[in-house]
mmCIF file with all atom_site columns, C-alpha atoms in Angstrom:
data_model
loop_
_atom_site.group_PDB
_atom_site.id
_atom_site.type_symbol
_atom_site.label_atom_id
_atom_site.label_alt_id
_atom_site.label_comp_id
_atom_site.label_asym_id
_atom_site.label_entity_id
_atom_site.label_seq_id
_atom_site.pdbx_PDB_ins_code
_atom_site.Cartn_x
_atom_site.Cartn_y
_atom_site.Cartn_z
_atom_site.occupancy
_atom_site.B_iso_or_equiv
_atom_site.pdbx_formal_charge
_atom_site.auth_seq_id
_atom_site.auth_comp_id
_atom_site.auth_asym_id
_atom_site.auth_atom_id
_atom_site.pdbx_PDB_model_num
ATOM 1   C CA . GLY A 1 1   ? 153.344 67.723 36.099 1.00 0.00 ? 1   GLY A CA 1
ATOM 2   C CA . GLN A 1 2   ? 154.031 69.286 39.781 1.00 0.00 ? 2   GLN A CA 1
ATOM 3   C CA . ASN A 1 3   ? 157.468 68.330 40.903 1.00 0.00 ? 3   ASN A CA 1
ATOM 4   C CA . ILE A 1 4   ? 159.890 70.049 43.588 1.00 0.00 ? 4   ILE A CA 1
ATOM 5   C CA . ASP A 1 5   ? 163.225 68.258 43.958 1.00 0.00 ? 5   ASP A CA 1
ATOM 6   C CA . GLN A 1 6   ? 165.492 68.902 47.023 1.00 0.00 ? 6   GLN A CA 1
ATOM 7   C CA . PRO A 1 7   ? 168.382 66.234 48.263 1.00 0.00 ? 7   PRO A CA 1
ATOM 8   C CA . THR A 1 8   ? 167.576 64.084 52.030 1.00 0.00 ? 8   THR A CA 1
ATOM 9   C CA . GLU A 1 9   ? 170.704 65.051 54.031 1.00 0.00 ? 9   GLU A CA 1
ATOM 10  C CA . MET A 1 10  ? 172.958 67.591 54.119 1.00 0.00 ? 10  MET A CA 1
ATOM 11  C CA . THR A 1 11  ? 175.759 68.045 56.792 1.00 0.00 ? 11  THR A CA 1
ATOM 12  C CA . ALA A 1 12  ? 177.762 71.030 57.826 1.00 0.00 ? 12  ALA A CA 1
ATOM 13  C CA . THR A 1 13  ? 179.930 72.004 60.378 1.00 0.00 ? 13  THR A CA 1
ATOM 14  C CA . GLU A 1 14  ? 179.214 74.664 63.300 1.00 0.00 ? 14  GLU A CA 1
ATOM 15  C CA . GLY A 1 15  ? 179.932 78.661 62.146 1.00 0.00 ? 15  GLY A CA 1
ATOM 16  C CA . ALA A 1 16  ? 180.562 77.129 58.355 1.00 0.00 ? 16  ALA A CA 1
ATOM 17  C CA . ILE A 1 17  ? 178.425 78.468 55.481 1.00 0.00 ? 17  ILE A CA 1
ATOM 18  C CA . VAL A 1 18  ? 175.436 75.921 54.093 1.00 0.00 ? 18  VAL A CA 1
ATOM 19  C CA . GLN A 1 19  ? 173.390 75.971 50.402 1.00 0.00 ? 19  GLN A CA 1
ATOM 20  C CA . ILE A 1 20  ? 170.335 73.816 50.121 1.00 0.00 ? 20  ILE A CA 1
ATOM 21  C CA . ASN A 1 21  ? 169.141 73.392 46.548 1.00 0.00 ? 21  ASN A CA 1
ATOM 22  C CA . CYS A 1 22  ? 165.704 73.594 45.325 1.00 0.00 ? 22  CYS A CA 1
ATOM 23  C CA . THR A 1 23  ? 164.093 72.453 41.776 1.00 0.00 ? 23  THR A CA 1
ATOM 24  C CA . TYR A 1 24  ? 160.724 72.849 41.047 1.00 0.00 ? 24  TYR A CA 1
ATOM 25  C CA . GLN A 1 25  ? 158.324 72.246 37.891 1.00 0.00 ? 25  GLN A CA 1
ATOM 26  C CA . THR A 1 26  ? 154.851 74.154 38.549 1.00 0.00 ? 26  THR A CA 1
ATOM 27  C CA . SER A 1 27  ? 151.987 75.101 36.226 1.00 0.00 ? 27  SER A CA 1
ATOM 28  C CA . GLY A 1 28  ? 150.666 78.747 36.972 1.00 0.00 ? 28  GLY A CA 1
ATOM 29  C CA . PHE A 1 29  ? 153.510 79.421 39.515 1.00 0.00 ? 29  PHE A CA 1
ATOM 30  C CA . ASN A 1 30  ? 153.146 82.058 42.005 1.00 0.00 ? 30  ASN A CA 1
ATOM 31  C CA . GLY A 1 31  ? 156.169 81.874 44.274 1.00 0.00 ? 31  GLY A CA 1
ATOM 32  C CA . LEU A 1 32  ? 158.918 79.830 46.206 1.00 0.00 ? 32  LEU A CA 1
ATOM 33  C CA . PHE A 1 33  ? 158.853 78.844 49.633 1.00 0.00 ? 33  PHE A CA 1
ATOM 34  C CA . TRP A 1 34  ? 161.326 77.977 52.523 1.00 0.00 ? 34  TRP A CA 1
ATOM 35  C CA . TYR A 1 35  ? 160.387 76.514 55.688 1.00 0.00 ? 35  TYR A CA 1
ATOM 36  C CA . GLN A 1 36  ? 162.153 75.121 58.799 1.00 0.00 ? 36  GLN A CA 1
ATOM 37  C CA . GLN A 1 37  ? 160.469 71.736 61.006 1.00 0.00 ? 37  GLN A CA 1
ATOM 38  C CA . HIS A 1 38  ? 162.557 70.880 63.948 1.00 0.00 ? 38  HIS A CA 1
ATOM 39  C CA . ALA A 1 39  ? 161.098 67.128 64.520 1.00 0.00 ? 39  ALA A CA 1
ATOM 40  C CA . GLY A 1 40  ? 158.207 66.860 66.055 1.00 0.00 ? 40  GLY A CA 1
ATOM 41  C CA . GLU A 1 41  ? 156.946 70.463 65.130 1.00 0.00 ? 41  GLU A CA 1
ATOM 42  C CA . ALA A 1 42  ? 154.819 72.407 62.584 1.00 0.00 ? 42  ALA A CA 1
ATOM 43  C CA . PRO A 1 43  ? 157.054 73.539 59.904 1.00 0.00 ? 43  PRO A CA 1
ATOM 44  C CA . THR A 1 44  ? 158.180 78.171 60.332 1.00 0.00 ? 44  THR A CA 1
ATOM 45  C CA . PHE A 1 45  ? 158.019 79.855 57.488 1.00 0.00 ? 45  PHE A CA 1
ATOM 46  C CA . LEU A 1 46  ? 161.558 81.247 56.285 1.00 0.00 ? 46  LEU A CA 1
ATOM 47  C CA . SER A 1 47  ? 160.994 83.574 53.498 1.00 0.00 ? 47  SER A CA 1
ATOM 48  C CA . TYR A 1 48  ? 158.795 83.838 50.192 1.00 0.00 ? 48  TYR A CA 1
ATOM 49  C CA . ASN A 1 49  ? 160.449 84.908 46.554 1.00 0.00 ? 49  ASN A CA 1
ATOM 50  C CA . VAL A 1 50  ? 158.861 85.350 43.672 1.00 0.00 ? 50  VAL A CA 1
ATOM 51  C CA . LEU A 1 51  ? 160.747 87.547 41.790 1.00 0.00 ? 51  LEU A CA 1
ATOM 52  C CA . ASP A 1 52  ? 164.396 86.240 40.646 1.00 0.00 ? 52  ASP A CA 1
ATOM 53  C CA . GLY A 1 53  ? 167.023 87.210 43.053 1.00 0.00 ? 53  GLY A CA 1
ATOM 54  C CA . LEU A 1 54  ? 168.444 87.394 46.469 1.00 0.00 ? 54  LEU A CA 1
ATOM 55  C CA . GLU A 1 55  ? 166.403 87.776 49.002 1.00 0.00 ? 55  GLU A CA 1
ATOM 56  C CA . GLU A 1 56  ? 168.308 88.289 52.771 1.00 0.00 ? 56  GLU A CA 1
ATOM 57  C CA . LYS A 1 57  ? 167.200 87.584 56.017 1.00 0.00 ? 57  LYS A CA 1
ATOM 58  C CA . GLY A 1 58  ? 170.010 88.041 58.254 1.00 0.00 ? 58  GLY A CA 1
ATOM 59  C CA . ARG A 1 59  ? 171.535 84.807 58.205 1.00 0.00 ? 59  ARG A CA 1
ATOM 60  C CA . PHE A 1 60  ? 169.194 83.394 55.823 1.00 0.00 ? 60  PHE A CA 1
ATOM 61  C CA . SER A 1 61  ? 169.231 84.427 52.331 1.00 0.00 ? 61  SER A CA 1
ATOM 62  C CA . SER A 1 62  ? 167.244 82.810 49.575 1.00 0.00 ? 62  SER A CA 1
ATOM 63  C CA . PHE A 1 63  ? 167.530 82.482 46.015 1.00 0.00 ? 63  PHE A CA 1
ATOM 64  C CA . LEU A 1 64  ? 165.413 82.089 42.866 1.00 0.00 ? 64  LEU A CA 1
ATOM 65  C CA . SER A 1 65  ? 165.987 81.902 39.330 1.00 0.00 ? 65  SER A CA 1
ATOM 66  C CA . ARG A 1 66  ? 162.005 81.491 37.722 1.00 0.00 ? 66  ARG A CA 1
ATOM 67  C CA . SER A 1 67  ? 163.882 80.750 33.907 1.00 0.00 ? 67  SER A CA 1
ATOM 68  C CA . LYS A 1 68  ? 165.340 77.630 35.651 1.00 0.00 ? 68  LYS A CA 1
ATOM 69  C CA . GLY A 1 69  ? 162.878 76.628 38.537 1.00 0.00 ? 69  GLY A CA 1
ATOM 70  C CA . TYR A 1 70  ? 165.376 76.750 40.467 1.00 0.00 ? 70  TYR A CA 1
ATOM 71  C CA . SER A 1 71  ? 166.043 77.834 44.141 1.00 0.00 ? 71  SER A CA 1
ATOM 72  C CA . TYR A 1 72  ? 168.429 77.627 47.086 1.00 0.00 ? 72  TYR A CA 1
ATOM 73  C CA . LEU A 1 73  ? 168.482 78.648 50.917 1.00 0.00 ? 73  LEU A CA 1
ATOM 74  C CA . LEU A 1 74  ? 171.967 80.013 52.287 1.00 0.00 ? 74  LEU A CA 1
ATOM 75  C CA . LEU A 1 75  ? 172.399 79.754 55.819 1.00 0.00 ? 75  LEU A CA 1
ATOM 76  C CA . LYS A 1 76  ? 175.526 81.949 57.229 1.00 0.00 ? 76  LYS A CA 1
ATOM 77  C CA . GLU A 1 77  ? 177.154 81.223 60.462 1.00 0.00 ? 77  GLU A CA 1
ATOM 78  C CA . LEU A 1 78  ? 175.795 77.828 61.361 1.00 0.00 ? 78  LEU A CA 1
ATOM 79  C CA . GLN A 1 79  ? 174.371 76.886 64.677 1.00 0.00 ? 79  GLN A CA 1
ATOM 80  C CA . MET A 1 80  ? 173.263 73.645 66.406 1.00 0.00 ? 80  MET A CA 1
ATOM 81  C CA . LYS A 1 81  ? 170.050 74.929 66.687 1.00 0.00 ? 81  LYS A CA 1
ATOM 82  C CA . ASP A 1 82  ? 169.473 75.232 62.970 1.00 0.00 ? 82  ASP A CA 1
ATOM 83  C CA . SER A 1 83  ? 169.759 71.516 63.478 1.00 0.00 ? 83  SER A CA 1
ATOM 84  C CA . ALA A 1 84  ? 165.925 70.681 61.222 1.00 0.00 ? 84  ALA A CA 1
ATOM 85  C CA . SER A 1 85  ? 164.131 69.776 58.185 1.00 0.00 ? 85  SER A CA 1
ATOM 86  C CA . TYR A 1 86  ? 164.029 71.904 55.213 1.00 0.00 ? 86  TYR A CA 1
ATOM 87  C CA . LEU A 1 87  ? 161.219 72.083 52.961 1.00 0.00 ? 87  LEU A CA 1
ATOM 88  C CA . CYS A 1 88  ? 160.492 74.001 49.890 1.00 0.00 ? 88  CYS A CA 1
ATOM 89  C CA . ALA A 1 89  ? 157.428 74.143 48.625 1.00 0.00 ? 89  ALA A CA 1
ATOM 90  C CA . SER A 1 90  ? 156.160 76.446 45.692 1.00 0.00 ? 90  SER A CA 1
ATOM 91  C CA . MET A 1 91  ? 153.288 77.658 45.247 1.00 0.00 ? 91  MET A CA 1
ATOM 92  C CA . ASP A 1 92  ? 150.682 77.436 42.373 1.00 0.00 ? 92  ASP A CA 1
ATOM 93  C CA . SER A 1 93  ? 147.980 79.902 40.626 1.00 0.00 ? 93  SER A CA 1
ATOM 94  C CA . ASN A 1 94  ? 145.389 78.493 43.473 1.00 0.00 ? 94  ASN A CA 1
ATOM 95  C CA . TYR A 1 95  ? 147.375 79.536 46.454 1.00 0.00 ? 95  TYR A CA 1
ATOM 96  C CA . GLN A 1 96  ? 147.826 75.313 46.987 1.00 0.00 ? 96  GLN A CA 1
ATOM 97  C CA . LEU A 1 97  ? 151.922 74.683 48.060 1.00 0.00 ? 97  LEU A CA 1
ATOM 98  C CA . ILE A 1 98  ? 153.265 71.709 46.674 1.00 0.00 ? 98  ILE A CA 1
ATOM 99  C CA . TRP A 1 99  ? 156.262 70.729 48.958 1.00 0.00 ? 99  TRP A CA 1
ATOM 100 C CA . GLY A 1 100 ? 159.397 68.721 48.274 1.00 0.00 ? 100 GLY A CA 1
ATOM 101 C CA . ALA A 1 101 ? 160.079 65.729 50.416 1.00 0.00 ? 101 ALA A CA 1
ATOM 102 C CA . GLY A 1 102 ? 162.442 68.314 52.704 1.00 0.00 ? 102 GLY A CA 1
ATOM 103 C CA . THR A 1 103 ? 166.131 68.560 53.204 1.00 0.00 ? 103 THR A CA 1
ATOM 104 C CA . LYS A 1 104 ? 167.113 66.690 56.522 1.00 0.00 ? 104 LYS A CA 1
ATOM 105 C CA . LEU A 1 105 ? 170.100 69.280 57.758 1.00 0.00 ? 105 LEU A CA 1
ATOM 106 C CA . ILE A 1 106 ? 172.835 68.397 60.901 1.00 0.00 ? 106 ILE A CA 1
ATOM 107 C CA . ILE A 1 107 ? 175.086 70.186 61.926 1.00 0.00 ? 107 ILE A CA 1
ATOM 108 C CA . LYS A 1 108 ? 178.065 68.864 63.256 1.00 0.00 ? 108 LYS A CA 1
ATOM 109 C CA . PRO A 1 109 ? 180.513 71.154 66.119 1.00 0.00 ? 109 PRO A CA 1
ATOM 110 C CA . SER B 2 1   ? 151.282 87.067 61.477 1.00 0.00 ? 1   SER B CA 1
ATOM 111 C CA . ALA B 2 2   ? 148.035 84.747 61.900 1.00 0.00 ? 2   ALA B CA 1
ATOM 112 C CA . VAL B 2 3   ? 148.415 82.375 65.379 1.00 0.00 ? 3   VAL B CA 1
ATOM 113 C CA . ILE B 2 4   ? 146.411 78.779 64.806 1.00 0.00 ? 4   ILE B CA 1
ATOM 114 C CA . SER B 2 5   ? 145.622 76.833 67.437 1.00 0.00 ? 5   SER B CA 1
ATOM 115 C CA . GLN B 2 6   ? 144.834 72.909 67.116 1.00 0.00 ? 6   GLN B CA 1
ATOM 116 C CA . LYS B 2 7   ? 142.476 70.594 69.473 1.00 0.00 ? 7   LYS B CA 1
ATOM 117 C CA . PRO B 2 8   ? 143.464 67.886 70.308 1.00 0.00 ? 8   PRO B CA 1
ATOM 118 C CA . SER B 2 9   ? 147.259 67.674 70.183 1.00 0.00 ? 9   SER B CA 1
ATOM 119 C CA . ARG B 2 10  ? 147.136 64.691 70.410 1.00 0.00 ? 10  ARG B CA 1
ATOM 120 C CA . ASP B 2 11  ? 145.289 60.936 70.777 1.00 0.00 ? 11  ASP B CA 1
ATOM 121 C CA . ILE B 2 12  ? 145.094 57.140 71.150 1.00 0.00 ? 12  ILE B CA 1
ATOM 122 C CA . CYS B 2 13  ? 142.461 55.885 68.845 1.00 0.00 ? 13  CYS B CA 1
ATOM 123 C CA . GLN B 2 14  ? 140.836 52.997 67.986 1.00 0.00 ? 14  GLN B CA 1
ATOM 124 C CA . ARG B 2 15  ? 140.175 51.204 65.011 1.00 0.00 ? 15  ARG B CA 1
ATOM 125 C CA . GLY B 2 16  ? 137.023 51.836 63.404 1.00 0.00 ? 16  GLY B CA 1
ATOM 126 C CA . THR B 2 17  ? 136.318 55.208 65.760 1.00 0.00 ? 17  THR B CA 1
ATOM 127 C CA . SER B 2 18  ? 136.154 58.318 64.177 1.00 0.00 ? 18  SER B CA 1
ATOM 128 C CA . LEU B 2 19  ? 138.413 61.537 65.772 1.00 0.00 ? 19  LEU B CA 1
ATOM 129 C CA . THR B 2 20  ? 137.360 65.917 64.997 1.00 0.00 ? 20  THR B CA 1
ATOM 130 C CA . ILE B 2 21  ? 140.202 67.586 65.232 1.00 0.00 ? 21  ILE B CA 1
ATOM 131 C CA . GLN B 2 22  ? 139.384 71.347 65.606 1.00 0.00 ? 22  GLN B CA 1
ATOM 132 C CA . CYS B 2 23  ? 141.527 74.303 64.271 1.00 0.00 ? 23  CYS B CA 1
ATOM 133 C CA . GLN B 2 24  ? 141.036 77.994 65.184 1.00 0.00 ? 24  GLN B CA 1
ATOM 134 C CA . VAL B 2 25  ? 142.843 81.035 63.754 1.00 0.00 ? 25  VAL B CA 1
ATOM 135 C CA . ASP B 2 26  ? 143.014 84.310 65.660 1.00 0.00 ? 26  ASP B CA 1
ATOM 136 C CA . SER B 2 27  ? 142.386 86.239 62.851 1.00 0.00 ? 27  SER B CA 1
ATOM 137 C CA . GLN B 2 28  ? 140.303 86.145 59.787 1.00 0.00 ? 28  GLN B CA 1
ATOM 138 C CA . VAL B 2 29  ? 141.674 84.351 57.233 1.00 0.00 ? 29  VAL B CA 1
ATOM 139 C CA . THR B 2 30  ? 140.811 83.618 53.440 1.00 0.00 ? 30  THR B CA 1
ATOM 140 C CA . MET B 2 31  ? 142.534 80.374 52.769 1.00 0.00 ? 31  MET B CA 1
ATOM 141 C CA . MET B 2 32  ? 142.725 77.296 55.074 1.00 0.00 ? 32  MET B CA 1
ATOM 142 C CA . PHE B 2 33  ? 144.054 73.818 54.572 1.00 0.00 ? 33  PHE B CA 1
ATOM 143 C CA . TRP B 2 34  ? 144.335 70.063 55.758 1.00 0.00 ? 34  TRP B CA 1
ATOM 144 C CA . TYR B 2 35  ? 147.670 68.467 55.505 1.00 0.00 ? 35  TYR B CA 1
ATOM 145 C CA . ARG B 2 36  ? 148.918 65.103 56.765 1.00 0.00 ? 36  ARG B CA 1
ATOM 146 C CA . GLN B 2 37  ? 152.303 64.134 57.369 1.00 0.00 ? 37  GLN B CA 1
ATOM 147 C CA . GLN B 2 38  ? 154.271 61.103 58.064 1.00 0.00 ? 38  GLN B CA 1
ATOM 148 C CA . PRO B 2 39  ? 156.761 60.995 60.363 1.00 0.00 ? 39  PRO B CA 1
ATOM 149 C CA . GLY B 2 40  ? 159.978 61.896 58.439 1.00 0.00 ? 40  GLY B CA 1
ATOM 150 C CA . GLN B 2 41  ? 158.626 62.288 55.234 1.00 0.00 ? 41  GLN B CA 1
ATOM 151 C CA . SER B 2 42  ? 156.724 66.093 53.627 1.00 0.00 ? 42  SER B CA 1
ATOM 152 C CA . LEU B 2 43  ? 153.730 67.472 53.967 1.00 0.00 ? 43  LEU B CA 1
ATOM 153 C CA . THR B 2 44  ? 150.484 66.364 52.274 1.00 0.00 ? 44  THR B CA 1
ATOM 154 C CA . LEU B 2 45  ? 147.415 67.865 51.186 1.00 0.00 ? 45  LEU B CA 1
ATOM 155 C CA . ILE B 2 46  ? 144.560 66.623 52.393 1.00 0.00 ? 46  ILE B CA 1
ATOM 156 C CA . ALA B 2 47  ? 141.879 69.536 50.976 1.00 0.00 ? 47  ALA B CA 1
ATOM 157 C CA . THR B 2 48  ? 141.294 73.067 51.114 1.00 0.00 ? 48  THR B CA 1
ATOM 158 C CA . ALA B 2 49  ? 138.283 74.206 53.604 1.00 0.00 ? 49  ALA B CA 1
ATOM 159 C CA . ASN B 2 50  ? 136.496 75.844 52.014 1.00 0.00 ? 50  ASN B CA 1
ATOM 160 C CA . GLN B 2 51  ? 134.063 78.410 53.814 1.00 0.00 ? 51  GLN B CA 1
ATOM 161 C CA . GLY B 2 52  ? 130.191 77.961 53.809 1.00 0.00 ? 52  GLY B CA 1
ATOM 162 C CA . SER B 2 53  ? 130.819 75.717 51.363 1.00 0.00 ? 53  SER B CA 1
ATOM 163 C CA . GLU B 2 54  ? 132.288 72.144 50.462 1.00 0.00 ? 54  GLU B CA 1
ATOM 164 C CA . ALA B 2 55  ? 136.033 71.608 50.796 1.00 0.00 ? 55  ALA B CA 1
ATOM 165 C CA . THR B 2 56  ? 137.867 71.098 47.844 1.00 0.00 ? 56  THR B CA 1
ATOM 166 C CA . TYR B 2 57  ? 139.891 67.421 47.935 1.00 0.00 ? 57  TYR B CA 1
ATOM 167 C CA . GLU B 2 58  ? 143.534 66.156 46.585 1.00 0.00 ? 58  GLU B CA 1
ATOM 168 C CA . SER B 2 59  ? 143.246 63.532 44.971 1.00 0.00 ? 59  SER B CA 1
ATOM 169 C CA . GLY B 2 60  ? 143.207 59.805 47.433 1.00 0.00 ? 60  GLY B CA 1
ATOM 170 C CA . PHE B 2 61  ? 141.180 62.127 49.835 1.00 0.00 ? 61  PHE B CA 1
ATOM 171 C CA . VAL B 2 62  ? 137.516 61.809 49.825 1.00 0.00 ? 62  VAL B CA 1
ATOM 172 C CA . ILE B 2 63  ? 134.695 63.252 52.100 1.00 0.00 ? 63  ILE B CA 1
ATOM 173 C CA . ASP B 2 64  ? 133.527 60.299 53.477 1.00 0.00 ? 64  ASP B CA 1
ATOM 174 C CA . LYS B 2 65  ? 136.948 59.943 55.098 1.00 0.00 ? 65  LYS B CA 1
ATOM 175 C CA . PHE B 2 66  ? 137.369 63.100 56.042 1.00 0.00 ? 66  PHE B CA 1
ATOM 176 C CA . PRO B 2 67  ? 134.772 65.234 56.336 1.00 0.00 ? 67  PRO B CA 1
ATOM 177 C CA . ILE B 2 68  ? 135.591 68.670 56.630 1.00 0.00 ? 68  ILE B CA 1
ATOM 178 C CA . SER B 2 69  ? 133.483 71.646 57.429 1.00 0.00 ? 69  SER B CA 1
ATOM 179 C CA . ARG B 2 70  ? 134.465 75.760 57.982 1.00 0.00 ? 70  ARG B CA 1
ATOM 180 C CA . PRO B 2 71  ? 131.581 77.427 59.138 1.00 0.00 ? 71  PRO B CA 1
ATOM 181 C CA . ASN B 2 72  ? 133.308 80.716 59.243 1.00 0.00 ? 72  ASN B CA 1
ATOM 182 C CA . LEU B 2 73  ? 136.489 82.164 58.350 1.00 0.00 ? 73  LEU B CA 1
ATOM 183 C CA . THR B 2 74  ? 138.637 81.543 61.471 1.00 0.00 ? 74  THR B CA 1
ATOM 184 C CA . PHE B 2 75  ? 137.632 77.908 62.467 1.00 0.00 ? 75  PHE B CA 1
ATOM 185 C CA . SER B 2 76  ? 137.544 74.747 60.658 1.00 0.00 ? 76  SER B CA 1
ATOM 186 C CA . THR B 2 77  ? 137.321 70.784 61.439 1.00 0.00 ? 77  THR B CA 1
ATOM 187 C CA . LEU B 2 78  ? 138.511 68.281 59.801 1.00 0.00 ? 78  LEU B CA 1
ATOM 188 C CA . THR B 2 79  ? 137.135 64.720 60.443 1.00 0.00 ? 79  THR B CA 1
ATOM 189 C CA . VAL B 2 80  ? 139.078 61.380 60.292 1.00 0.00 ? 80  VAL B CA 1
ATOM 190 C CA . SER B 2 81  ? 136.492 58.775 59.984 1.00 0.00 ? 81  SER B CA 1
ATOM 191 C CA . ASN B 2 82  ? 136.234 54.418 60.682 1.00 0.00 ? 82  ASN B CA 1
ATOM 192 C CA . MET B 2 83  ? 139.823 54.849 61.446 1.00 0.00 ? 83  MET B CA 1
ATOM 193 C CA . SER B 2 84  ? 142.690 52.353 60.131 1.00 0.00 ? 84  SER B CA 1
ATOM 194 C CA . PRO B 2 85  ? 146.229 52.134 62.241 1.00 0.00 ? 85  PRO B CA 1
ATOM 195 C CA . GLU B 2 86  ? 147.580 53.551 58.342 1.00 0.00 ? 86  GLU B CA 1
ATOM 196 C CA . ASP B 2 87  ? 145.612 56.659 59.619 1.00 0.00 ? 87  ASP B CA 1
ATOM 197 C CA . SER B 2 88  ? 148.159 57.328 62.011 1.00 0.00 ? 88  SER B CA 1
ATOM 198 C CA . SER B 2 89  ? 149.818 60.583 61.593 1.00 0.00 ? 89  SER B CA 1
ATOM 199 C CA . ILE B 2 90  ? 149.725 64.517 62.380 1.00 0.00 ? 90  ILE B CA 1
ATOM 200 C CA . TYR B 2 91  ? 147.421 65.857 60.940 1.00 0.00 ? 91  TYR B CA 1
ATOM 201 C CA . LEU B 2 92  ? 148.148 69.903 60.620 1.00 0.00 ? 92  LEU B CA 1
ATOM 202 C CA . CYS B 2 93  ? 146.084 73.244 60.048 1.00 0.00 ? 93  CYS B CA 1
ATOM 203 C CA . SER B 2 94  ? 147.698 76.238 58.292 1.00 0.00 ? 94  SER B CA 1
ATOM 204 C CA . ALA B 2 95  ? 145.838 79.106 56.821 1.00 0.00 ? 95  ALA B CA 1
ATOM 205 C CA . VAL B 2 96  ? 146.541 82.164 54.654 1.00 0.00 ? 96  VAL B CA 1
ATOM 206 C CA . SER B 2 97  ? 145.411 85.616 55.494 1.00 0.00 ? 97  SER B CA 1
ATOM 207 C CA . GLY B 2 98  ? 144.548 88.706 53.262 1.00 0.00 ? 98  GLY B CA 1
ATOM 208 C CA . ASP B 2 99  ? 147.164 89.207 50.594 1.00 0.00 ? 99  ASP B CA 1
ATOM 209 C CA . ARG B 2 100 ? 150.512 87.697 52.064 1.00 0.00 ? 100 ARG B CA 1
ATOM 210 C CA . GLN B 2 101 ? 151.099 84.238 50.887 1.00 0.00 ? 101 GLN B CA 1
ATOM 211 C CA . GLU B 2 102 ? 153.027 83.156 53.655 1.00 0.00 ? 102 GLU B CA 1
ATOM 212 C CA . GLN B 2 103 ? 151.264 80.209 55.212 1.00 0.00 ? 103 GLN B CA 1
ATOM 213 C CA . PHE B 2 104 ? 151.193 79.848 59.027 1.00 0.00 ? 104 PHE B CA 1
ATOM 214 C CA . PHE B 2 105 ? 150.840 76.404 60.498 1.00 0.00 ? 105 PHE B CA 1
ATOM 215 C CA . GLY B 2 106 ? 148.875 75.171 63.480 1.00 0.00 ? 106 GLY B CA 1
ATOM 216 C CA . PRO B 2 107 ? 151.158 73.244 65.936 1.00 0.00 ? 107 PRO B CA 1
ATOM 217 C CA . GLY B 2 108 ? 149.595 70.080 64.593 1.00 0.00 ? 108 GLY B CA 1
ATOM 218 C CA . THR B 2 109 ? 147.648 66.475 66.079 1.00 0.00 ? 109 THR B CA 1
ATOM 219 C CA . ARG B 2 110 ? 149.291 63.350 66.804 1.00 0.00 ? 110 ARG B CA 1
ATOM 220 C CA . LEU B 2 111 ? 147.271 60.381 65.877 1.00 0.00 ? 111 LEU B CA 1
ATOM 221 C CA . THR B 2 112 ? 148.190 56.665 66.681 1.00 0.00 ? 112 THR B CA 1
ATOM 222 C CA . VAL B 2 113 ? 145.299 54.083 65.824 1.00 0.00 ? 113 VAL B CA 1
ATOM 223 C CA . LEU B 2 114 ? 145.037 50.843 67.486 1.00 0.00 ? 114 LEU B CA 1
#
């Protein structure tokens, strides 16, 4: 079957590092996406991993292990504006995204 | 990257009426999708809008309730028919262009049914 799991909510401190984990089960796996969604806004693209390993993009990095069905999003030097929901989504062989429920990240001063 | 616009941005409708949401992309895209998102929840795929043919609906969604058109590679509409309060949600249009895997989203349409 198709399934995505990620924590419901996480809290971190401004300036710190946080890792948001995601596990997936997707038939015909075609890549793993991370999106950021601020309240009341549409999701915006953060990263796409299709090969194993770490992809770094500024303060944000994303990791994928295909054999383990596992990914994480790493946010460094957290800022208050990073408070948002982070959605993990896997793409199947039909180019459709299977979405996780999202992780609400709360940043405290 | 593709820029996607949606109209209307929000609407308040009466039970039993229908609303058509328009989605316009600023460039030709290969695939377009319609999603629904309830407050505090993740996205639920309604259907894939196919250019020149009938949309492909996900389980739990039917054409009579959510008719979709896609007359060309840059435009699609979603109609929410015979609305009930349970249809109150945010409806999002998205698109994938060329061989890029990234899916771009429109700003969403916030629908409230009374």
